Short mmCIF file of C-alpha atoms in Angstrom, two decimals:
data_model
loop_
_atom_site.label_atom_id
_atom_site.label_comp_id
_atom_site.label_asym_id
_atom_site.label_seq_id
_atom_site.Cartn_x
_atom_site.Cartn_y
_atom_site.Cartn_z
CA UNK R 274 -27.79 -32.46 2.50
CA UNK R 275 -29.37 -29.21 3.36
CA UNK R 276 -29.48 -26.23 1.43
CA UNK R 277 -28.52 -23.09 3.14
CA UNK R 278 -30.23 -20.36 4.24
CA UNK R 279 -29.88 -16.64 4.25
CA UNK R 280 -31.94 -14.86 6.46
CA UNK R 281 -30.28 -11.18 6.67
CA UNK R 282 -31.77 -8.31 6.98
CA UNK R 283 -32.20 -6.42 3.41
CA UNK R 284 -29.88 -3.57 3.64
CA UNK R 285 -31.19 -0.22 5.69
CA UNK R 286 -32.53 2.25 2.92
CA UNK R 287 -33.19 6.22 4.30
CA UNK R 288 -36.92 7.13 4.86
CA UNK R 289 -38.12 8.85 1.52
CA UNK R 290 -38.52 12.36 3.09
CA UNK R 291 -34.91 12.48 4.79
CA UNK R 292 -32.69 14.29 2.95
CA UNK R 293 -29.88 12.65 0.71
CA UNK R 294 -26.54 14.27 1.44
CA UNK R 295 -25.28 13.08 -1.57
CA UNK R 296 -27.06 15.37 -3.69
CA UNK R 297 -25.22 18.23 -4.77
CA UNK R 298 -25.56 20.52 -6.94
CA UNK R 299 -28.10 23.89 -7.55
CA UNK R 300 -31.41 22.37 -7.78
CA UNK R 301 -32.03 25.76 -9.90
CA UNK R 302 -29.93 27.58 -12.11
CA UNK R 303 -29.65 30.77 -13.08
CA UNK R 304 -27.81 31.95 -15.78
CA UNK R 305 -27.10 36.22 -16.29
CA UNK R 306 -24.89 38.07 -18.59
CA UNK R 307 -22.84 41.00 -17.69
CA UNK R 308 -22.46 43.44 -20.72
CA UNK R 309 -21.26 46.44 -21.80
CA UNK R 310 -18.59 48.26 -23.51
CA UNK R 311 -15.23 48.05 -23.52
CA UNK R 312 -13.75 49.08 -19.56
CA UNK R 313 -17.39 49.79 -17.93
CA UNK R 314 -16.34 47.40 -15.10
CA UNK R 315 -17.83 43.58 -15.92
CA UNK R 316 -14.71 41.98 -14.65
CA UNK R 317 -14.75 43.87 -11.29
CA UNK R 318 -18.84 43.35 -10.66
CA UNK R 319 -18.80 39.51 -11.75
CA UNK R 320 -15.16 38.98 -8.97
CA UNK R 321 -17.28 41.31 -6.90
CA UNK R 322 -19.83 39.07 -6.51
CA UNK R 323 -18.64 36.27 -7.07
CA UNK R 324 -18.48 33.10 -4.44
CA UNK R 325 -15.53 31.20 -5.77
CA UNK R 326 -12.80 31.73 -7.44
CA UNK R 327 -13.70 33.79 -10.46
CA UNK R 328 -12.24 33.07 -14.10
CA UNK R 329 -10.90 34.94 -16.27
CA UNK R 330 -9.58 35.11 -19.48
CA UNK R 331 -7.80 38.87 -19.45
CA UNK R 332 -4.99 39.16 -22.04
CA UNK R 333 -2.18 42.85 -21.77
CA UNK R 334 -3.49 45.74 -23.95
CA UNK R 335 -0.52 45.88 -26.02
CA UNK R 336 0.59 47.98 -29.06
CA UNK R 337 -1.29 45.63 -31.31
CA UNK R 338 -4.20 46.96 -30.07
CA UNK R 339 -3.95 50.92 -30.82
CA UNK R 340 -6.18 52.10 -33.20
CA UNK R 341 -8.46 49.16 -32.67
CA UNK R 342 -9.53 49.47 -29.63
CA UNK R 343 -11.53 52.44 -28.21
CA UNK R 344 -9.06 53.84 -24.87
CA UNK R 345 -10.95 56.47 -25.07
CA UNK R 346 -11.72 57.59 -21.09
CA UNK R 347 -10.31 54.06 -20.02
CA UNK R 348 -6.56 55.23 -20.47
CA UNK R 349 -5.40 53.58 -18.27
CA UNK R 350 -6.52 49.74 -18.99
CA UNK R 351 -3.80 47.52 -19.31
CA UNK R 352 -5.48 44.45 -19.83
CA UNK R 353 -8.85 43.25 -22.35
CA UNK R 354 -10.99 40.62 -21.58
CA UNK R 355 -10.78 38.17 -24.64
CA UNK R 356 -13.05 35.20 -24.41
CA UNK R 357 -15.75 35.83 -21.29
CA UNK R 358 -15.82 35.90 -17.21
CA UNK R 359 -17.39 32.98 -15.23
CA UNK R 360 -18.09 33.20 -11.95
CA UNK R 361 -20.87 32.06 -9.19
CA UNK R 362 -23.52 33.47 -6.35
CA UNK R 363 -26.00 31.49 -4.45
CA UNK R 364 -29.07 33.28 -3.19
CA UNK R 365 -31.18 30.83 -1.45
CA UNK R 366 -30.14 27.66 -0.76
CA UNK R 367 -30.88 25.90 -3.94
CA UNK R 368 -30.59 28.65 -6.22
CA UNK R 369 -27.48 29.74 -7.42
CA UNK R 370 -27.07 32.38 -10.79
CA UNK R 371 -24.14 31.56 -12.88
CA UNK R 372 -22.48 34.59 -13.85
CA UNK R 373 -21.11 35.34 -17.51
CA UNK R 374 -19.64 38.81 -18.78
CA UNK R 375 -19.19 39.09 -22.10
CA UNK R 376 -16.44 41.35 -23.94
CA UNK R 377 -16.37 44.81 -24.70
CA UNK R 378 -14.59 45.22 -27.70
CA UNK R 379 -16.45 45.02 -31.04
CA UNK R 380 -13.57 42.45 -32.46
CA UNK R 381 -15.11 40.08 -29.89
CA UNK R 382 -18.17 40.28 -29.86
CA UNK R 383 -19.53 37.33 -32.28
CA UNK R 384 -19.42 35.41 -29.13
CA UNK R 385 -22.23 37.02 -27.55
CA UNK R 386 -24.64 34.80 -29.83
CA UNK R 387 -23.51 31.74 -27.82
CA UNK R 388 -22.58 33.36 -24.64
CA UNK R 389 -26.59 34.34 -24.56
CA UNK R 390 -27.76 30.83 -25.20
CA UNK R 391 -30.16 30.02 -22.23
CA UNK R 392 -29.78 33.42 -20.22
CA UNK R 393 -32.53 34.62 -18.18
CA UNK R 394 -31.68 37.86 -18.80
CA UNK R 395 -28.38 40.07 -18.87
CA UNK R 396 -27.15 43.48 -16.90
CA UNK R 397 -25.91 46.08 -18.82
CA UNK R 398 -23.28 48.33 -17.25
CA UNK R 399 -22.66 51.55 -18.59
CA UNK R 400 -20.34 54.60 -17.58
CA UNK R 401 -21.40 58.34 -17.78
CA UNK R 402 -17.82 59.15 -19.33
CA UNK R 403 -18.87 56.39 -22.59
CA UNK R 404 -22.38 56.57 -22.98
CA UNK R 405 -22.31 55.39 -26.25
CA UNK R 406 -20.49 52.46 -25.50
CA UNK R 407 -23.91 50.62 -23.81
CA UNK R 408 -26.16 51.29 -27.04
CA UNK R 409 -24.99 48.05 -28.92
CA UNK R 410 -25.18 45.58 -25.88
CA UNK R 411 -28.80 48.07 -25.06
CA UNK R 412 -29.61 47.69 -29.59
CA UNK R 413 -28.49 43.66 -29.06
CA UNK R 414 -30.73 42.53 -26.05
CA UNK R 415 -33.56 44.37 -27.17
CA UNK R 416 -33.53 42.79 -30.61
CA UNK R 417 -33.35 39.54 -29.30
CA UNK R 418 -35.99 40.45 -26.54
CA UNK R 419 -33.98 39.46 -23.49
CA UNK R 420 -34.81 40.66 -20.08
CA UNK R 421 -32.60 43.51 -19.07
CA UNK R 422 -31.97 46.25 -16.77
CA UNK R 423 -29.02 49.02 -17.40
CA UNK R 424 -26.96 49.88 -14.30
CA UNK R 425 -24.33 52.78 -14.27
CA UNK R 426 -20.87 52.00 -12.96
CA UNK R 427 -20.57 55.28 -10.63
CA UNK R 428 -16.69 55.62 -10.97
CA UNK R 429 -14.64 57.90 -8.87
CA UNK R 430 -13.86 60.96 -11.64
CA UNK R 431 -17.56 60.70 -13.69
CA UNK R 432 -20.03 62.73 -13.18
CA UNK R 433 -23.12 61.83 -11.70
CA UNK R 434 -26.67 61.52 -12.99
CA UNK R 435 -29.77 60.18 -11.80
CA UNK R 436 -31.22 57.51 -13.59
CA UNK R 437 -33.96 59.73 -15.92
CA UNK R 438 -31.02 61.57 -16.68
CA UNK R 439 -29.40 58.21 -17.83
CA UNK R 440 -32.86 56.61 -19.33
CA UNK R 441 -33.74 59.95 -21.30
CA UNK R 442 -29.84 59.88 -22.52
CA UNK R 443 -30.20 56.18 -23.88
CA UNK R 444 -33.64 56.03 -24.84
CA UNK R 445 -34.27 52.73 -22.76
CA UNK R 446 -37.98 52.02 -22.67
CA UNK R 447 -39.86 52.95 -19.47
CA UNK R 448 -40.55 49.58 -17.92
CA UNK R 449 -36.07 48.74 -18.46
CA UNK R 450 -34.91 49.34 -14.59
CA UNK R 451 -32.13 52.01 -14.63
CA UNK R 452 -29.81 51.58 -11.14
CA UNK R 453 -27.27 53.37 -10.02
CA UNK R 454 -24.24 51.15 -8.41
CA UNK R 455 -20.43 50.30 -7.42
CA UNK R 456 -18.90 47.40 -9.81
CA UNK R 457 -16.48 46.64 -6.59
CA UNK R 458 -19.15 46.73 -3.43
CA UNK R 459 -20.60 43.56 -3.71
CA UNK R 460 -23.69 44.46 -2.21
CA UNK R 461 -24.27 46.79 -4.56
CA UNK R 462 -22.98 44.32 -7.38
CA UNK R 463 -26.05 41.99 -5.33
CA UNK R 464 -28.77 44.40 -5.65
CA UNK R 465 -27.88 45.02 -9.23
CA UNK R 466 -28.75 40.90 -9.91
CA UNK R 467 -32.15 40.31 -7.72
CA UNK R 468 -33.04 43.83 -9.74
CA UNK R 469 -33.08 41.54 -13.15
CA UNK R 470 -34.55 38.79 -11.68
CA UNK R 471 -37.04 39.97 -10.83
CA UNK R 472 -37.61 42.02 -13.29
CA UNK R 473 -37.14 38.73 -15.17
CA UNK R 474 -39.53 37.01 -13.52
CA UNK R 475 -41.86 39.90 -13.95
CA UNK R 476 -41.89 39.78 -17.54
CA UNK R 477 -42.35 36.37 -17.46
CA UNK R 478 -45.09 36.62 -14.86
CA UNK R 479 -47.12 38.88 -17.75
CA UNK R 480 -46.25 37.15 -20.97
CA UNK R 481 -48.12 33.78 -19.34
CA UNK R 482 -50.77 36.50 -18.29
CA UNK R 483 -51.39 37.94 -21.70
#
């Protein structure tokens, strides 16, 4: 009895240069922190640019926070971020930015070390009505050597100042970009992120050259 032969052709395979439609996820992922004082607009900025529904860990402010959280200048605020905000934005095909908004109150600062791991850089949001609230974030990223930009969120009822005035008031190094923005507007928030990425790349290029 003759043994059976199988002459069936091998399964077809995709050409090496054909795109694999099964592949998903970004080829390059960048992690950016959005930091700053309590009530400066971190949650608003993340929500304005995120292409997915942002993850928020907000809780209502209660009487327990009286004397603990500084509500000077933000008396109308009713919620606060207790862990982080998270969003995602795609700048171009294959490049995604993951945004992590840090909690602003001092009692939650212990989370900053975890959130900052692997970050490309940070946006420090500032409010001209309460510039003092920005110092903690600026000092933190300066100590860690993390690239950052300062973005002044121009609230409707806040006094307007030019970027050089803000730089002087916050005693920021000349190489750190200072921008004016509206955290509610996606176009404005995206420009802040682009400026941070460009700043981080310039610093990285200078380090390699040195």
